[in-house]
PDB file of C-alpha atoms in Angstrom:
ATOM      1  CA  UNK A   1     -23.358  16.451 -12.006  1.00  0.00           C
ATOM      2  CA  UNK A   2     -24.936  13.096 -13.269  1.00  0.00           C
ATOM      3  CA  UNK A   3     -22.393  10.249 -11.741  1.00  0.00           C
ATOM      4  CA  UNK A   4     -23.432   6.022 -11.215  1.00  0.00           C
ATOM      5  CA  UNK A   5     -21.764   3.906  -8.521  1.00  0.00           C
ATOM      6  CA  UNK A   6     -20.714   0.397  -9.823  1.00  0.00           C
ATOM      7  CA  UNK A   7     -18.528  -2.246  -8.336  1.00  0.00           C
ATOM      8  CA  UNK A   8     -14.620  -1.619  -9.391  1.00  0.00           C
ATOM      9  CA  UNK A   9     -13.452  -3.088 -12.358  1.00  0.00           C
ATOM     10  CA  UNK A  10      -9.863  -3.465 -12.610  1.00  0.00           C
ATOM     11  CA  UNK A  11      -9.358  -1.580 -15.610  1.00  0.00           C
ATOM     12  CA  UNK A  12     -10.691   1.277 -13.525  1.00  0.00           C
ATOM     13  CA  UNK A  13      -6.795   1.271 -12.032  1.00  0.00           C
ATOM     14  CA  UNK A  14      -5.168   4.055 -14.497  1.00  0.00           C
ATOM     15  CA  UNK A  15      -8.179   6.470 -14.427  1.00  0.00           C
ATOM     16  CA  UNK A  16      -8.511   6.265 -10.558  1.00  0.00           C
ATOM     17  CA  UNK A  17      -4.389   7.493 -10.508  1.00  0.00           C
ATOM     18  CA  UNK A  18      -4.211  10.941 -10.956  1.00  0.00           C
ATOM     19  CA  UNK A  19      -6.707  12.017  -8.642  1.00  0.00           C
ATOM     20  CA  UNK A  20      -6.005   9.048  -6.151  1.00  0.00           C
ATOM     21  CA  UNK A  21      -2.352  11.267  -6.276  1.00  0.00           C
ATOM     22  CA  UNK A  22      -3.179  14.298  -5.322  1.00  0.00           C
ATOM     23  CA  UNK A  23      -1.617  15.910  -1.522  1.00  0.00           C
ATOM     24  CA  UNK A  24      -5.507  17.172  -0.780  1.00  0.00           C
ATOM     25  CA  UNK A  25      -6.555  14.408  -1.556  1.00  0.00           C
ATOM     26  CA  UNK A  26      -5.367  12.207   0.845  1.00  0.00           C
ATOM     27  CA  UNK A  27      -4.696  14.616   3.429  1.00  0.00           C
ATOM     28  CA  UNK A  28      -7.840  14.065   5.136  1.00  0.00           C
ATOM     29  CA  UNK A  29      -7.682  10.508   4.723  1.00  0.00           C
ATOM     30  CA  UNK A  30      -5.612   7.311   6.861  1.00  0.00           C
ATOM     31  CA  UNK A  31      -2.460   6.158   5.882  1.00  0.00           C
ATOM     32  CA  UNK A  32      -3.892   3.222   5.001  1.00  0.00           C
ATOM     33  CA  UNK A  33      -4.673   5.687   1.250  1.00  0.00           C
ATOM     34  CA  UNK A  34      -0.826   5.728   0.324  1.00  0.00           C
ATOM     35  CA  UNK A  35       1.258   9.637  -0.629  1.00  0.00           C
ATOM     36  CA  UNK A  36       2.037   8.943  -3.818  1.00  0.00           C
ATOM     37  CA  UNK A  37      -0.630   6.460  -4.836  1.00  0.00           C
ATOM     38  CA  UNK A  38       0.507   5.318  -8.203  1.00  0.00           C
ATOM     39  CA  UNK A  39      -0.781   1.713 -10.287  1.00  0.00           C
ATOM     40  CA  UNK A  40       0.277  -0.584  -8.459  1.00  0.00           C
ATOM     41  CA  UNK A  41      -1.627   1.104  -5.064  1.00  0.00           C
ATOM     42  CA  UNK A  42      -4.837   1.821  -7.716  1.00  0.00           C
ATOM     43  CA  UNK A  43      -4.033  -1.960  -8.788  1.00  0.00           C
ATOM     44  CA  UNK A  44      -3.488  -3.410  -5.522  1.00  0.00           C
ATOM     45  CA  UNK A  45      -6.737  -1.408  -4.042  1.00  0.00           C
ATOM     46  CA  UNK A  46      -9.013  -2.763  -6.561  1.00  0.00           C
ATOM     47  CA  UNK A  47      -8.059  -6.159  -6.265  1.00  0.00           C
ATOM     48  CA  UNK A  48      -8.850  -6.607  -2.790  1.00  0.00           C
ATOM     49  CA  UNK A  49     -12.919  -4.469  -3.547  1.00  0.00           C
ATOM     50  CA  UNK A  50     -13.300  -6.694  -6.394  1.00  0.00           C
ATOM     51  CA  UNK A  51     -12.232 -10.564  -4.000  1.00  0.00           C
ATOM     52  CA  UNK A  52     -13.546  -9.489  -1.158  1.00  0.00           C
ATOM     53  CA  UNK A  53     -17.122  -7.857  -2.857  1.00  0.00           C
ATOM     54  CA  UNK A  54     -19.616  -8.642  -0.669  1.00  0.00           C
ATOM     55  CA  UNK A  55     -18.394  -9.939   2.107  1.00  0.00           C
ATOM     56  CA  UNK A  56     -17.970  -7.450   4.529  1.00  0.00           C
ATOM     57  CA  UNK A  57     -17.621  -4.647   2.408  1.00  0.00           C
ATOM     58  CA  UNK A  58     -19.383  -3.134  -0.347  1.00  0.00           C
ATOM     59  CA  UNK A  59     -17.551  -1.277  -2.668  1.00  0.00           C
ATOM     60  CA  UNK A  60     -18.208   1.221  -5.093  1.00  0.00           C
ATOM     61  CA  UNK A  61     -17.180   3.413  -7.660  1.00  0.00           C
ATOM     62  CA  UNK A  62     -18.133   6.903  -8.633  1.00  0.00           C
ATOM     63  CA  UNK A  63     -17.898   6.927 -11.865  1.00  0.00           C
ATOM     64  CA  UNK A  64     -18.926  10.740 -13.668  1.00  0.00           C
ATOM     65  CA  UNK A  65     -18.643  10.367 -18.063  1.00  0.00           C
ATOM     66  CA  UNK A  66     -17.634   7.438 -17.750  1.00  0.00           C
ATOM     67  CA  UNK A  67     -14.623   7.236 -16.259  1.00  0.00           C
ATOM     68  CA  UNK A  68     -14.168   6.237 -12.764  1.00  0.00           C
ATOM     69  CA  UNK A  69     -13.323   9.223 -10.602  1.00  0.00           C
ATOM     70  CA  UNK A  70     -13.875   8.626  -6.393  1.00  0.00           C
ATOM     71  CA  UNK A  71     -14.694   5.418  -4.397  1.00  0.00           C
ATOM     72  CA  UNK A  72     -17.073   4.646  -1.336  1.00  0.00           C
ATOM     73  CA  UNK A  73     -17.414   1.887   0.426  1.00  0.00           C
ATOM     74  CA  UNK A  74     -19.147   0.370   3.172  1.00  0.00           C
ATOM     75  CA  UNK A  75     -17.143  -1.958   6.002  1.00  0.00           C
ATOM     76  CA  UNK A  76     -19.587  -4.704   8.193  1.00  0.00           C
ATOM     77  CA  UNK A  77     -17.808  -4.568  11.626  1.00  0.00           C
ATOM     78  CA  UNK A  78     -17.789  -7.257  13.824  1.00  0.00           C
ATOM     79  CA  UNK A  79     -17.754  -8.549  16.855  1.00  0.00           C
ATOM     80  CA  UNK A  80     -19.847  -5.986  18.715  1.00  0.00           C
ATOM     81  CA  UNK A  81     -20.039  -3.970  16.707  1.00  0.00           C
ATOM     82  CA  UNK A  82     -21.401  -6.340  14.101  1.00  0.00           C
ATOM     83  CA  UNK A  83     -25.328  -4.265  13.448  1.00  0.00           C
ATOM     84  CA  UNK A  84     -23.224  -1.301  12.029  1.00  0.00           C
ATOM     85  CA  UNK A  85     -20.648  -0.894   8.549  1.00  0.00           C
ATOM     86  CA  UNK A  86     -17.966   2.058   8.673  1.00  0.00           C
ATOM     87  CA  UNK A  87     -18.138   4.648   5.959  1.00  0.00           C
ATOM     88  CA  UNK A  88     -15.256   5.478   3.742  1.00  0.00           C
ATOM     89  CA  UNK A  89     -14.971   7.576   0.146  1.00  0.00           C
ATOM     90  CA  UNK A  90     -13.061  10.463  -1.642  1.00  0.00           C
ATOM     91  CA  UNK A  91     -13.590  12.044  -4.328  1.00  0.00           C
ATOM     92  CA  UNK A  92     -11.271  13.467  -7.001  1.00  0.00           C
ATOM     93  CA  UNK A  93     -10.496  17.658  -6.369  1.00  0.00           C
ATOM     94  CA  UNK A  94     -12.419  17.941 -10.012  1.00  0.00           C
ATOM     95  CA  UNK A  95     -14.956  16.445  -9.140  1.00  0.00           C
ATOM     96  CA  UNK A  96     -15.877  18.696  -5.337  1.00  0.00           C
ATOM     97  CA  UNK A  97     -18.462  21.132  -4.091  1.00  0.00           C
ATOM     98  CA  UNK A  98     -20.578  19.803  -6.621  1.00  0.00           C
ATOM     99  CA  UNK A  99     -23.357  17.554  -4.576  1.00  0.00           C
ATOM    100  CA  UNK A 100     -21.764  14.226  -6.204  1.00  0.00           C
ATOM    101  CA  UNK A 101     -20.803  13.324  -2.851  1.00  0.00           C
ATOM    102  CA  UNK A 102     -23.753  13.489  -0.667  1.00  0.00           C
ATOM    103  CA  UNK A 103     -25.758  11.739  -4.033  1.00  0.00           C
ATOM    104  CA  UNK A 104     -23.101   9.544  -3.385  1.00  0.00           C
ATOM    105  CA  UNK A 105     -22.910   8.924   0.621  1.00  0.00           C
ATOM    106  CA  UNK A 106     -27.602   8.708   0.394  1.00  0.00           C
ATOM    107  CA  UNK A 107     -27.114   6.302  -1.819  1.00  0.00           C
ATOM    108  CA  UNK A 108     -24.607   4.103   0.083  1.00  0.00           C
ATOM    109  CA  UNK A 109     -26.591   4.145   2.322  1.00  0.00           C
ATOM    110  CA  UNK A 110     -29.408   3.078   1.184  1.00  0.00           C
ATOM    111  CA  UNK A 111     -27.565  -0.154  -0.477  1.00  0.00           C
ATOM    112  CA  UNK A 112     -25.841  -0.716   3.210  1.00  0.00           C
ATOM    113  CA  UNK A 113     -29.035  -1.165   5.181  1.00  0.00           C
ATOM    114  CA  UNK A 114     -30.800  -3.135   1.688  1.00  0.00           C
ATOM    115  CA  UNK A 115     -27.880  -5.667   2.393  1.00  0.00           C
ATOM    116  CA  UNK A 116     -27.353  -6.370   5.400  1.00  0.00           C
ATOM    117  CA  UNK A 117     -29.340  -6.857   9.297  1.00  0.00           C
ATOM    118  CA  UNK A 118     -27.552  -3.393   9.931  1.00  0.00           C
ATOM    119  CA  UNK A 119     -28.967  -0.849  12.990  1.00  0.00           C
ATOM    120  CA  UNK A 120     -26.405   2.759  11.994  1.00  0.00           C
ATOM    121  CA  UNK A 121     -23.372   3.281   9.066  1.00  0.00           C
ATOM    122  CA  UNK A 122     -20.650   5.679  10.310  1.00  0.00           C
ATOM    123  CA  UNK A 123     -18.115   8.101   9.636  1.00  0.00           C
ATOM    124  CA  UNK A 124     -14.992   9.303  11.320  1.00  0.00           C
ATOM    125  CA  UNK A 125     -14.200  12.535   8.799  1.00  0.00           C
ATOM    126  CA  UNK A 126     -11.126  14.785  10.587  1.00  0.00           C
ATOM    127  CA  UNK A 127     -12.357  17.712  12.281  1.00  0.00           C
ATOM    128  CA  UNK A 128     -10.476  20.477  10.114  1.00  0.00           C
ATOM    129  CA  UNK A 129     -12.275  18.404   7.273  1.00  0.00           C
ATOM    130  CA  UNK A 130     -15.806  20.668   6.853  1.00  0.00           C
ATOM    131  CA  UNK A 131     -16.435  19.839   3.063  1.00  0.00           C
ATOM    132  CA  UNK A 132     -17.043  15.797   4.334  1.00  0.00           C
ATOM    133  CA  UNK A 133     -18.637  16.591   7.067  1.00  0.00           C
ATOM    134  CA  UNK A 134     -20.536  18.761   5.379  1.00  0.00           C
ATOM    135  CA  UNK A 135     -21.550  16.620   2.983  1.00  0.00           C
ATOM    136  CA  UNK A 136     -22.179  13.642   5.798  1.00  0.00           C
ATOM    137  CA  UNK A 137     -24.969  16.458   7.366  1.00  0.00           C
ATOM    138  CA  UNK A 138     -26.438  16.956   4.015  1.00  0.00           C
ATOM    139  CA  UNK A 139     -26.938  13.033   3.980  1.00  0.00           C
ATOM    140  CA  UNK A 140     -28.438  13.449   7.344  1.00  0.00           C
ATOM    141  CA  UNK A 141     -26.156  11.590   9.696  1.00  0.00           C
ATOM    142  CA  UNK A 142     -25.675  13.111  12.826  1.00  0.00           C
ATOM    143  CA  UNK A 143     -23.174  14.224  14.923  1.00  0.00           C
ATOM    144  CA  UNK A 144     -22.628  12.357  17.986  1.00  0.00           C
ATOM    145  CA  UNK A 145     -19.288  14.212  18.519  1.00  0.00           C
ATOM    146  CA  UNK A 146     -15.852  15.097  18.423  1.00  0.00           C
ATOM    147  CA  UNK A 147     -12.451  12.758  19.824  1.00  0.00           C
ATOM    148  CA  UNK A 148      -9.784  15.331  20.955  1.00  0.00           C
ATOM    149  CA  UNK A 149      -6.672  14.168  19.533  1.00  0.00           C
ATOM    150  CA  UNK A 150      -7.715  10.917  18.374  1.00  0.00           C
ATOM    151  CA  UNK A 151      -5.444  10.925  14.876  1.00  0.00           C
ATOM    152  CA  UNK A 152      -1.843  11.776  14.320  1.00  0.00           C
ATOM    153  CA  UNK A 153      -1.625  11.959  10.645  1.00  0.00           C
ATOM    154  CA  UNK A 154       2.065  13.530   8.375  1.00  0.00           C
ATOM    155  CA  UNK A 155       3.301  14.756  11.479  1.00  0.00           C
ATOM    156  CA  UNK A 156       0.108  16.553  14.092  1.00  0.00           C
ATOM    157  CA  UNK A 157      -2.167  15.669  16.327  1.00  0.00           C
ATOM    158  CA  UNK A 158      -5.661  15.990  14.385  1.00  0.00           C
ATOM    159  CA  UNK A 159      -9.424  15.693  16.280  1.00  0.00           C
ATOM    160  CA  UNK A 160     -12.016  13.354  14.699  1.00  0.00           C
ATOM    161  CA  UNK A 161     -15.266  13.877  14.577  1.00  0.00           C
ATOM    162  CA  UNK A 162     -18.504  11.188  14.512  1.00  0.00           C
ATOM    163  CA  UNK A 163     -20.887  10.978  12.850  1.00  0.00           C
ATOM    164  CA  UNK A 164     -23.897   8.420  12.011  1.00  0.00           C
ATOM    165  CA  UNK A 165     -26.719   8.062  10.759  1.00  0.00           C
ATOM    166  CA  UNK A 166     -29.443   5.176  12.138  1.00  0.00           C
ATOM    167  CA  UNK A 167     -32.037   2.559   9.835  1.00  0.00           C
ATOM    168  CA  UNK A 168     -34.625   4.532  11.624  1.00  0.00           C
ATOM    169  CA  UNK A 169     -33.375   8.024  10.492  1.00  0.00           C
ATOM    170  CA  UNK A 170     -32.803   6.392   6.814  1.00  0.00           C
ATOM    171  CA  UNK A 171     -36.151   5.135   6.265  1.00  0.00           C
ATOM    172  CA  UNK A 172     -38.225   8.600   6.949  1.00  0.00           C
TER     173      UNK A 172
END
């Protein structure tokens, strides 16, 4: 399926609410991603993305048929992590398993390595999230380890994974 990545626009808020307000999307994200997800949540998120764009973060919407249907972002590390960035993403459920997110991750990594003087991009999916883990592996990320009971989500402890892609791996 064809998609594009572009910077967020304030008018994208209403479009993402139906996709973000999905318990199956929220179950694999950090608690900062609310569930239920309201228009006010979308507006606050977009304001943050727009106002801080290029200053330690690169945030993009995933657009299918002219409509925002997901999000992908890189957040630059600081202090001793200043040569690394963390990747985060989500996609509306109707668009899962169509290759969109794998391609978006590859595109976002190219943007991050091209924009910043970083050597590493990492992501931390929950171990149970086979879909997200598969996306990262198809996009060239390497599983570096599993952190046991590192996450407390919805009243249960979960394992999380550390995946990373290095600049020299991306250049091959």
